[in-house]
Amino acid sequence: MTSTSQKVAGIPAAPSVRRGRPRLGEKAIEALLVLAAIVSVATTVGIVISLAVPTVEFFGTVSLGEFVTETLWTPLFAEKHYGVLPLLVATLIVTAIAVTIAIPVGLGSAIYLSEYAGNRTRAFLKPILEILAGIPTVVYGFFALLAVNPWLRDIWPSQTKPEFQNMLVAGIAMGLMIVPTVASLAEDAMTAVPRSLREGAYALASTKMQVSTRVVLPAALSGIVAAIVLGISRALGETMIVTIAAGLKTDGIIVNPIDGAATMTAYIAGAGQGDLPVDSLDYLTIFAVGSTLFLFTLALNALSIRMVRRFREVYE
Amino acid sequence: MTYPEDPMDTTIVPPRLSAGLSLHPSGATHGGENTPVIDLADVAVWYGDYQAVRGVSMPVARNQITAMIGPSGCGKSTVLRSLNRMNDLIGGARVTGVVSYHGQDLYARDVDPIEVRRRIGMVFQKPNPFPKSIYDNVTYGLKVNKMDTGRTDDLVEQALRGAALWDEVKDKLKTSALALSGGQQQRLCIARTIAVRPEVILMDEPCSALDPIATGKIEDLMHELAASYTIVIVTHNMQQAARVSHRTAFFTAELDDAGVRHGRLVEFNDTGRIFTNPADKRTEDYITGRFG
Ligand SMILES: Nc1ncnc2c1ncn2[C@@H]1O[C@H](COP(=O)(O)OP(=O)(O)OP(=O)(O)O)[C@@H](O)[C@H]1O
Ligand SMILES: [Mg+2]
């Protein structure tokens, strides 16, 4: 504090509240923080622009109608078709499989960790979960291809076995990949629910399951939805697993999950390996598909925000 | 102020808490005027290796208000929570001695703590309504106890009337409970507790977060509730204990030879006696404000 009061003989000095030395450090820190904010916003804007410009150029050649209605995606073949539906359908199928696994397993683990596990068990399991979240996706990809798929083909009941690369196995691996993310974030949200609410529920003769599902889960809903949305976003954007385990087939809409098909991300990764001439139409397809993916993720986020507004229970 | 001296003399069938046979060997008479609803015999509560409170023996009489008073940290909340097994929720907490409810040992192995809490409800120090609507707060207990068959609206109204809250909230049952004032929230917590028709209501400093007017309302309410419920209240406010309770237990905390603090029950008697003619010097010091 910069107190500059002086004692004058006889008269007790009044305590001064005037401004002393300017606090330069404070200004500097503020400037740094503003800079950090600008960098992150500018990066986002830059990415959007660099996606948008080639995308607009792409639609100068290929009509939007063809892009969204055509059922073949063969820009790299002799006979070219530019229908994004095959990629879109594959993406949705793989993501749906992943989410079907990740939501129950992730929320189940979160409920177990936050409501059932003792302190010691939790202290042991939570870090493991967080380490799992850090396993490189390429590992999951080969795990799917070399471990899960042979097993899947073994136990597959019908004669038509899953293909060597298929959407089901990619979806399973991707689901397992996002379980730790969903579980860990959902557990954080549930642990943040005040203890007093749980006690109130227990005092009304609730079982543990009732406390978890009727009090804690709804109170933590916004955090849980955020966890799930982040999980889905990761699934939508995941590239390595699908490239390895679901393959790059793009000719036609494939809906049978035991067949292989390229997702949007797998196509981008496959096509964008450097041998396409810049500004060729082939090159522009990458951006058109990228923009589509971006729009999907954006829509998902908007939807989840609305959902949370509608259903969440705000405590305090 | 006068109190009903005699608890209502209705003969009730002692509730059974466990699936097994009733635990009273003799099938002894229950519900007589002098049979306590809850009886503590040499109860001690531990948190891990720490014995927080010990040597507690006292009855809780039916349709009376029993107050627990004493300085901070003497174990009032700890003892209160041992009466409906809320201490089960704290890792390492343990009860020795016997807490019996209509003669059944609450800590016997085949006792279901959920059944215990169905019959012995609890209201907390800080109002803790669920972040749901007023209506859903009241129906919560009905739902989890499968008591919401049919006339749920009536049950909600009854509970809210019982907690002297109906007139204030009847037009906004579907709005969030968190929009209520602290005093209203606390009465809502009382409403949701009585909605499941417990026999005993435990209250841990239910007015400590409230202003004098809200406190007065809750005290009036306690008088009304005592006609149908057995109430145990922890309070820091000695006037409150004197105003509302029939019987008072005075706790204190003392150092043992090893220098560890343990809470203990010093004196238990009719409230009038405790406040006018206490038997123990420590009680007298405390109620006259000469304590610590
Ligand atoms: N969960 C717990 N774990 C360990 N020790 C605890 C726990 N809860 C209470 N204690 C200890 O037990 C003793 C009694 O606490 P308790 O909360 O019952 O006191 P109290 O009489 O209700 O006090 P207050 O009037 O401040 O509410 C204290 O020494 C306290 O530190
Ligand atoms: Mg207390």
XYZ file of C-alpha atoms and ligand atoms in Angstrom:
640
model
C 0.000 0.000 0.000
C 1.235 3.461 -0.758
C 0.353 5.539 2.204
C 1.926 8.949 1.980
C 0.599 10.496 5.137
C 3.081 12.641 6.976
C 3.060 13.646 10.542
C 3.097 17.351 11.180
C 4.131 18.256 14.681
C 1.158 18.675 16.930
C -1.494 17.850 14.346
C -2.192 14.177 13.842
C -2.049 13.555 10.085
C -5.299 12.411 8.482
C -4.953 8.988 6.864
C -4.469 9.576 3.153
C -6.454 7.665 0.556
C -4.994 9.528 -2.410
C -3.382 7.708 -5.283
C 0.290 7.081 -4.710
C 2.699 5.547 -7.144
C 0.886 4.140 -10.199
C 0.682 0.336 -10.034
C 2.639 -0.468 -13.170
C 2.662 -4.221 -12.659
C -1.117 -4.236 -12.666
C -1.204 -2.450 -16.041
C 1.342 -4.802 -17.546
C -0.578 -7.862 -16.443
C -3.795 -6.457 -17.839
C -2.083 -5.835 -21.179
C -0.773 -9.411 -21.262
C -4.190 -10.815 -20.507
C -5.787 -8.724 -23.255
C -3.091 -9.955 -25.616
C -3.822 -13.568 -24.712
C -7.521 -13.029 -25.333
C -6.788 -11.391 -28.697
C -4.546 -14.269 -29.770
C -7.206 -16.873 -29.052
C -10.015 -14.932 -30.707
C -7.855 -14.029 -33.702
C -6.812 -17.633 -34.189
C -10.419 -18.751 -34.259
C -11.350 -16.031 -36.721
C -8.334 -16.910 -38.854
C -9.299 -20.572 -38.973
C -12.877 -19.764 -39.907
C -11.687 -17.489 -42.713
C -9.182 -19.986 -44.053
C -11.934 -22.598 -44.074
C -14.522 -20.298 -45.605
C -12.519 -18.864 -48.493
C -11.603 -22.176 -50.208
C -15.073 -23.494 -49.406
C -16.698 -20.616 -51.280
C -14.301 -21.238 -54.136
C -15.263 -24.932 -54.137
C -18.928 -24.076 -54.431
C -18.077 -21.885 -57.388
C -17.464 -25.119 -59.307
C -19.600 -27.724 -57.588
C -23.176 -26.771 -56.836
C -24.414 -26.905 -53.255
C -27.281 -29.060 -54.530
C -24.921 -31.702 -55.869
C -22.865 -31.552 -52.689
C -25.805 -32.341 -50.416
C -27.877 -34.681 -52.626
C -25.407 -36.709 -54.675
C -24.764 -40.129 -53.123
C -21.238 -40.700 -54.359
C -18.055 -39.067 -53.136
C -15.316 -39.829 -55.648
C -13.355 -36.610 -56.209
C -10.087 -38.489 -56.542
C -11.374 -40.980 -59.093
C -11.548 -40.676 -62.852
C -15.297 -40.295 -62.715
C -15.820 -37.537 -60.208
C -18.797 -37.132 -57.932
C -19.076 -34.615 -55.143
C -21.827 -35.860 -52.843
C -20.863 -35.448 -49.193
C -23.623 -37.769 -47.928
C -21.503 -40.950 -47.832
C -18.953 -39.205 -45.588
C -21.669 -37.624 -43.474
C -23.548 -40.878 -42.959
C -20.380 -42.735 -42.005
C -19.474 -39.982 -39.550
C -22.898 -40.090 -37.939
C -22.936 -43.883 -37.698
C -19.505 -44.106 -36.093
C -20.308 -41.242 -33.735
C -23.649 -42.767 -32.779
C -21.983 -46.082 -31.936
C -19.340 -44.272 -29.911
C -21.912 -42.240 -27.996
C -24.073 -45.286 -27.335
C -21.110 -46.783 -25.538
C -19.676 -43.667 -23.968
C -22.812 -42.231 -22.358
C -23.853 -45.224 -20.264
C -20.326 -46.315 -19.433
C -19.109 -42.756 -18.823
C -22.071 -41.705 -16.684
C -22.039 -45.031 -14.884
C -18.393 -44.552 -13.956
C -19.082 -40.975 -12.931
C -21.946 -41.988 -10.655
C -19.871 -44.790 -9.202
C -16.896 -42.534 -8.545
C -18.817 -39.616 -7.106
C -21.560 -41.415 -5.137
C -20.474 -44.955 -4.401
C -16.689 -45.219 -4.293
C -14.918 -44.546 -1.024
C -12.336 -41.784 -0.855
C -9.458 -44.178 -1.304
C -10.959 -45.963 -4.283
C -11.675 -42.635 -5.914
C -8.200 -41.307 -5.246
C -6.893 -44.410 -6.973
C -9.287 -44.584 -9.940
C -9.613 -40.936 -10.924
C -5.959 -40.518 -11.993
C -6.161 -43.755 -13.964
C -9.158 -42.381 -15.790
C -7.272 -39.215 -16.575
C -4.311 -41.187 -17.894
C -6.656 -43.199 -20.112
C -7.890 -39.916 -21.567
C -4.321 -39.218 -22.652
C -3.698 -42.395 -24.658
C -2.889 -41.390 -28.252
C -5.759 -42.140 -30.614
C -3.491 -44.041 -32.974
C -3.207 -46.652 -30.239
C -6.973 -46.948 -30.073
C -7.028 -47.267 -33.868
C -4.724 -50.261 -33.945
C -6.339 -51.682 -30.834
C -9.621 -51.652 -32.763
C -8.120 -53.116 -35.907
C -5.884 -55.783 -34.390
C -7.594 -56.697 -31.100
C -11.260 -55.794 -31.140
C -12.070 -56.664 -34.731
C -10.714 -60.253 -34.742
C -12.629 -60.869 -31.549
C -15.744 -59.303 -33.042
C -15.452 -61.532 -36.113
C -15.061 -64.559 -33.855
C -18.194 -63.952 -31.888
C -20.204 -62.558 -34.801
C -23.349 -64.690 -35.007
C -24.150 -64.503 -38.713
C -22.294 -65.765 -41.794
C -21.439 -62.312 -43.144
C -18.601 -61.346 -40.854
C -17.568 -57.716 -40.271
C -15.137 -56.456 -42.861
C -11.442 -56.056 -42.048
C -12.093 -52.366 -41.550
C -15.571 -51.426 -40.393
C -17.558 -48.664 -38.734
C -18.695 -50.795 -35.803
C -15.233 -51.518 -34.528
C -14.155 -47.926 -35.092
C -17.225 -46.759 -33.165
C -16.487 -49.116 -30.294
C -12.882 -47.951 -30.060
C -13.934 -44.347 -30.291
C -16.554 -44.899 -27.582
C -13.904 -46.351 -25.305
C -11.656 -43.446 -26.142
C -14.187 -40.831 -25.010
C -15.409 -42.699 -21.896
C -12.657 -41.207 -19.700
C -13.450 -37.692 -20.915
C -17.159 -38.070 -20.253
C -16.628 -39.870 -16.944
C -14.050 -37.467 -15.605
C -15.939 -34.286 -16.465
C -19.292 -35.671 -15.370
C -17.730 -36.770 -12.098
C -16.378 -33.252 -11.549
C -19.846 -31.841 -12.111
C -21.447 -34.325 -9.733
C -18.847 -33.875 -7.028
C -19.502 -30.138 -7.162
C -23.122 -30.658 -6.086
C -23.293 -29.488 -2.468
C -23.238 -32.161 0.178
C -26.227 -30.559 1.860
C -28.492 -31.568 -1.036
C -27.436 -35.187 -0.700
C -28.001 -35.100 3.042
C -31.465 -33.654 2.508
C -32.277 -36.486 0.146
C -30.873 -39.183 2.409
C -32.834 -37.758 5.333
C -35.981 -38.349 3.272
C -35.182 -42.057 3.145
C -33.648 -42.141 -0.326
C -31.469 -44.980 -1.451
C -28.069 -44.205 -2.900
C -29.379 -44.750 -6.407
C -32.265 -42.340 -5.807
C -29.928 -39.697 -4.447
C -27.672 -40.144 -7.473
C -30.313 -40.117 -10.173
C -32.978 -37.830 -8.722
C -30.913 -35.224 -6.921
C -27.264 -35.237 -7.927
C -27.669 -35.960 -11.633
C -30.265 -33.237 -12.306
C -28.337 -30.721 -10.214
C -25.174 -31.496 -12.175
C -26.947 -31.607 -15.514
C -25.271 -28.662 -17.176
C -21.834 -30.058 -16.419
C -22.880 -33.516 -17.525
C -24.288 -32.269 -20.817
C -21.074 -30.337 -21.344
C -19.142 -33.554 -20.718
C -21.231 -35.474 -23.233
C -21.046 -32.708 -25.818
C -17.295 -32.554 -25.472
C -17.234 -36.318 -25.907
C -19.360 -36.121 -29.062
C -17.264 -33.277 -30.426
C -14.150 -35.347 -29.918
C -15.845 -38.263 -31.666
C -16.927 -36.110 -34.605
C -13.462 -34.681 -35.000
C -11.565 -37.916 -34.313
C -9.441 -38.892 -37.286
C -6.870 -41.523 -36.479
C -9.176 -44.267 -35.230
C -11.567 -44.006 -38.152
C -8.796 -43.824 -40.744
C -7.200 -46.963 -39.361
C -10.235 -48.964 -38.327
C -13.044 -47.884 -40.638
C -11.083 -47.339 -43.832
C -11.393 -44.896 -46.691
C -14.175 -46.284 -48.828
C -16.337 -43.459 -50.181
C -18.253 -44.858 -53.103
C -21.866 -44.770 -52.061
C -23.792 -44.400 -48.861
C -22.981 -47.313 -46.570
C -25.299 -47.881 -43.653
C -24.345 -51.353 -42.487
C -22.015 -50.758 -39.531
C -20.042 -53.939 -40.182
C -18.874 -52.475 -43.496
C -16.015 -50.058 -43.852
C -16.619 -46.455 -44.886
C -14.726 -43.183 -44.748
C -15.891 -40.501 -42.327
C -15.407 -36.817 -43.089
C -12.253 -36.688 -41.008
C -10.842 -39.862 -42.547
C -11.357 -38.409 -46.028
C -9.657 -35.165 -45.051
C -6.694 -37.016 -43.589
C -6.490 -39.380 -46.545
C -6.783 -36.696 -49.209
C -4.719 -34.077 -47.481
C -1.443 -35.923 -47.547
C 0.381 -33.447 -49.655
C 0.180 -34.739 -53.223
C -2.826 -32.646 -54.222
C -1.946 -29.483 -56.142
C -2.971 -26.396 -54.181
C -6.097 -24.693 -55.589
C -7.083 -27.727 -57.600
C -10.704 -28.715 -57.100
C -9.517 -31.887 -55.373
C -7.658 -29.751 -52.907
C -10.712 -27.591 -52.284
C -12.828 -30.635 -51.397
C -10.882 -30.887 -48.163
C -12.104 -27.487 -47.106
C -15.679 -28.110 -48.174
C -15.761 -31.249 -46.047
C -13.963 -29.460 -43.229
C -16.552 -26.682 -43.237
C -19.354 -29.231 -43.095
C -17.760 -30.841 -40.055
C -17.306 -27.443 -38.475
C -20.974 -26.581 -38.979
C -21.999 -29.850 -37.378
C -19.897 -29.265 -34.303
C -21.225 -25.728 -34.055
C -24.830 -26.913 -34.305
C -24.176 -29.528 -31.640
C -22.827 -26.915 -29.273
C -25.736 -24.560 -29.892
C -28.177 -27.387 -29.299
C -26.548 -28.388 -26.052
C -26.576 -24.844 -24.752
C -30.305 -24.635 -25.386
C -30.870 -28.001 -23.769
C -28.961 -27.035 -20.668
C -30.874 -23.761 -20.357
C -34.100 -25.665 -20.492
C -33.394 -28.520 -18.108
C -30.769 -27.522 -15.673
C -31.448 -27.161 -11.975
C -29.441 -24.273 -10.636
C -28.274 -24.751 -7.110
C -27.373 -21.463 -5.422
C -46.097 -20.574 28.341
C -47.821 -23.863 28.922
C -47.237 -27.158 27.326
C -49.298 -30.277 27.073
C -47.904 -32.199 30.011
C -49.140 -35.552 28.913
C -48.190 -36.917 25.563
C -51.187 -38.122 23.629
C -52.112 -41.525 24.837
C -52.619 -43.450 21.678
C -51.513 -46.984 21.447
C -49.357 -47.414 18.433
C -47.974 -50.491 16.883
C -44.209 -50.294 17.036
C -42.840 -50.043 13.526
C -40.476 -52.711 12.367
C -37.279 -51.612 10.745
C -35.950 -54.870 9.529
C -37.142 -57.729 7.469
C -36.529 -60.198 10.257
C -38.616 -60.791 13.311
C -39.431 -57.932 15.579
C -36.577 -57.376 17.934
C -38.430 -57.193 21.201
C -38.124 -60.519 22.916
C -41.102 -60.148 25.194
C -43.438 -58.381 22.837
C -43.508 -55.861 25.635
C -46.043 -53.082 25.613
C -45.100 -50.075 23.591
C -46.712 -46.764 23.222
C -47.419 -46.378 26.884
C -47.044 -42.831 28.139
C -43.694 -43.308 29.656
C -42.080 -45.467 27.059
C -39.612 -43.306 25.196
C -39.700 -43.281 21.403
C -35.939 -43.197 21.312
C -33.683 -44.207 24.143
C -29.946 -43.691 24.320
C -27.903 -45.866 26.656
C -24.247 -45.009 27.165
C -23.892 -43.850 23.596
C -20.529 -42.744 22.228
C -19.801 -41.590 18.705
C -16.430 -41.911 17.052
C -14.941 -40.320 13.984
C -12.181 -42.761 13.161
C -10.050 -42.985 16.294
C -11.486 -39.824 17.754
C -14.223 -40.249 20.294
C -16.224 -37.072 19.687
C -18.834 -37.604 22.352
C -19.419 -40.199 25.036
C -21.529 -41.233 27.964
C -24.854 -40.123 26.533
C -27.878 -41.718 28.175
C -31.243 -40.078 27.765
C -34.761 -40.843 26.600
C -36.713 -38.963 23.940
C -40.349 -38.827 24.960
C -43.195 -39.065 22.522
C -44.930 -35.901 21.347
C -42.527 -33.763 23.234
C -39.833 -31.400 22.140
C -36.442 -32.390 23.454
C -33.737 -29.740 23.166
C -29.994 -30.289 23.074
C -27.884 -27.326 24.116
C -24.241 -26.761 24.851
C -21.152 -24.978 23.597
C -19.871 -25.374 20.065
C -18.112 -28.651 19.369
C -19.606 -30.568 22.291
C -21.203 -33.110 20.002
C -24.855 -32.048 19.762
C -25.047 -32.510 16.006
C -23.067 -35.704 16.282
C -25.540 -37.208 18.745
C -28.522 -35.926 16.765
C -27.245 -37.504 13.565
C -26.751 -40.798 15.349
C -30.519 -40.954 15.950
C -31.391 -41.535 12.290
C -28.094 -43.009 11.153
C -27.056 -39.953 9.191
C -23.576 -40.563 10.576
C -23.443 -43.620 8.306
C -22.766 -41.194 5.488
C -19.517 -40.044 7.056
C -16.660 -42.417 6.393
C -15.158 -43.716 9.638
C -18.052 -42.617 11.857
C -19.135 -45.237 14.353
C -21.580 -45.497 17.232
C -21.167 -47.564 20.383
C -23.662 -48.071 23.164
C -27.311 -48.551 22.313
C -29.647 -46.226 20.469
C -33.030 -47.870 20.572
C -36.183 -46.911 18.766
C -39.281 -48.510 20.249
C -36.966 -50.992 21.839
C -35.150 -51.926 18.636
C -31.434 -51.333 18.463
C -31.009 -48.897 15.571
C -27.527 -50.194 14.922
C -28.408 -53.880 14.871
C -27.131 -55.613 11.783
C -30.459 -56.271 10.151
C -31.751 -52.712 10.524
C -32.274 -50.869 7.268
C -31.051 -47.261 7.616
C -33.475 -46.175 4.917
C -36.409 -47.474 6.950
C -34.961 -45.655 9.956
C -34.849 -42.358 8.066
C -38.379 -42.896 6.796
C -39.550 -42.814 10.402
C -37.022 -40.348 11.774
C -36.726 -37.334 9.494
C -34.298 -34.459 9.713
C -34.218 -30.720 9.128
C -30.816 -29.104 8.764
C -29.121 -25.973 9.967
C -28.926 -24.345 6.580
C -32.111 -24.636 4.522
C -31.332 -27.149 1.782
C -34.287 -27.321 -0.600
C -33.610 -29.224 -3.804
C -33.091 -27.028 -6.860
C -36.508 -28.065 -8.075
C -39.971 -26.525 -7.869
C -41.718 -26.096 -4.529
C -44.134 -28.848 -5.539
C -41.356 -31.253 -6.516
C -39.567 -30.608 -3.247
C -42.589 -31.829 -1.337
C -43.297 -34.773 -3.620
C -39.685 -35.937 -3.629
C -40.019 -37.903 -0.407
C -43.420 -39.213 -1.466
C -41.941 -40.521 -4.688
C -38.895 -42.231 -3.282
C -41.057 -43.808 -0.604
C -43.760 -44.806 -3.094
C -46.355 -42.765 -1.239
C -47.466 -40.710 -4.215
C -50.340 -42.926 -5.142
C -53.359 -40.962 -6.200
C -54.053 -37.747 -4.335
C -50.571 -36.282 -4.470
C -51.877 -32.721 -4.780
C -53.751 -33.136 -1.520
C -50.709 -34.534 0.217
C -48.651 -31.586 -0.992
C -51.231 -29.123 0.280
C -51.459 -30.937 3.600
C -47.694 -30.920 4.071
C -47.393 -27.241 3.146
C -50.262 -26.333 5.460
C -48.629 -28.424 8.154
C -45.494 -26.346 7.743
C -47.472 -23.076 7.778
C -46.313 -22.282 4.276
C -49.358 -23.006 2.127
C -50.810 -19.499 2.013
C -47.499 -18.017 0.958
C -46.786 -20.440 -1.883
C -50.112 -21.837 -3.072
C -50.028 -19.697 -6.214
C -46.480 -20.540 -7.185
C -46.065 -24.235 -6.510
C -44.299 -24.758 -9.818
C -41.678 -22.082 -9.291
C -38.209 -22.819 -8.009
C -37.854 -23.409 -4.293
C -34.655 -21.373 -4.391
C -36.665 -18.213 -5.082
C -38.127 -18.426 -1.566
C -36.716 -16.532 1.400
C -34.512 -18.398 3.848
C -37.323 -18.760 6.368
C -39.719 -19.999 3.706
C -37.092 -22.431 2.452
C -36.691 -23.817 5.943
C -40.452 -24.267 6.302
C -40.429 -25.978 2.911
C -37.783 -28.349 4.249
C -40.067 -29.020 7.190
C -42.973 -29.558 4.778
C -41.100 -32.104 2.713
C -40.082 -33.867 5.904
C -43.604 -34.140 7.283
C -44.935 -35.135 3.861
C -43.555 -38.624 4.376
C -45.204 -38.793 7.832
C -42.239 -39.628 10.021
C -42.745 -40.266 13.693
C -39.764 -38.231 14.829
C -38.318 -35.011 13.400
C -34.726 -34.101 14.199
C -33.816 -30.451 13.781
C -30.227 -29.230 13.850
C -30.249 -25.523 14.650
C -33.138 -24.968 12.240
C -33.307 -21.238 12.929
C -29.663 -20.287 13.041
C -29.706 -18.921 9.494
C -32.961 -17.019 9.995
C -34.025 -13.609 11.239
C -36.112 -13.241 14.436
C -39.455 -13.093 12.601
C -38.774 -16.227 10.583
C -37.458 -17.848 13.752
C -40.673 -16.989 15.581
C -42.713 -18.621 12.823
C -40.714 -21.808 13.025
C -40.974 -21.891 16.794
C -44.759 -21.515 16.585
C -44.754 -24.277 14.033
C -42.782 -26.555 16.332
C -45.453 -26.167 19.004
C -48.088 -27.242 16.510
C -45.998 -30.108 15.214
C -45.407 -31.445 18.709
C -49.044 -32.527 18.792
C -48.379 -35.108 16.102
C -44.627 -35.588 16.086
C -41.791 -36.205 18.447
C -39.175 -33.512 17.969
C -35.528 -33.295 18.934
C -33.937 -29.906 18.362
C -30.346 -28.762 18.654
C -30.072 -25.083 19.346
C -27.474 -22.548 20.311
C -30.130 -20.168 21.407
C -30.946 -20.783 25.030
C -34.065 -18.658 25.005
C -35.247 -20.812 22.156
C -34.637 -23.992 24.121
C -36.483 -22.470 27.056
C -39.358 -21.281 24.873
C -40.010 -24.393 22.844
C -38.787 -27.484 24.595
C -40.249 -29.730 27.249
C -37.013 -31.351 28.159
C -33.450 -30.223 27.731
C -30.140 -32.028 27.507
C -27.047 -29.999 28.302
C -23.805 -31.141 26.696
C -20.301 -29.880 27.199
C -16.831 -30.731 25.994
C -14.013 -31.509 28.367
C -10.391 -32.489 28.094
C -9.489 -35.984 29.215
C -6.216 -36.911 30.953
C -4.452 -37.138 27.603
C -5.611 -33.650 26.658
C -8.175 -34.778 24.088
C -11.543 -33.052 23.971
C -14.631 -35.212 24.241
C -18.208 -34.091 24.331
C -20.507 -35.481 26.988
C -23.984 -35.180 28.352
C -23.895 -33.266 31.624
C -27.509 -33.005 32.588
C -30.888 -33.987 31.249
C -34.124 -32.837 32.796
C -37.380 -30.981 32.315
C -36.613 -27.694 30.640
C -38.021 -25.749 33.583
C -35.628 -27.454 35.942
C -32.596 -26.997 33.711
C -33.203 -23.271 33.397
C -34.270 -22.464 36.941
C -32.617 -24.995 39.134
C -29.894 -26.963 37.371
C -28.282 -29.753 39.318
C -24.829 -29.284 37.846
C -22.609 -26.265 38.311
C -21.500 -26.418 34.653
C -25.087 -26.206 33.456
C -25.691 -23.241 35.655
C -22.584 -21.473 34.410
C -23.575 -22.079 30.831
C -27.168 -20.913 31.060
C -26.225 -17.849 33.030
C -23.630 -16.992 30.418
C -20.640 -17.527 32.638
C -19.325 -20.210 30.411
C -15.960 -19.911 28.652
N -17.223 -35.470 9.995
C -16.434 -35.331 11.059
N -15.208 -35.891 11.070
C -14.397 -35.766 12.144
N -14.717 -35.090 13.242
C -15.922 -34.486 13.298
C -16.846 -34.587 12.213
N -17.949 -33.903 12.547
C -17.739 -33.416 13.775
N -16.513 -33.763 14.241
C -15.948 -33.422 15.549
O -16.803 -33.906 16.555
C -16.942 -32.952 17.595
C -18.400 -32.631 17.798
O -18.881 -31.966 16.640
P -20.399 -31.551 16.460
O -20.546 -31.008 15.116
O -21.266 -32.685 16.850
O -20.543 -30.400 17.546
P -21.762 -29.460 17.837
O -22.034 -29.560 19.272
O -22.886 -29.735 16.915
O -21.141 -28.049 17.534
P -21.818 -26.760 16.905
O -22.624 -26.179 17.999
O -20.664 -25.895 16.541
O -22.648 -27.209 15.740
C -16.094 -31.759 17.205
O -14.876 -31.848 17.856
C -15.901 -31.926 15.719
O -14.663 -31.410 15.329
Mg -23.807 -28.672 15.284
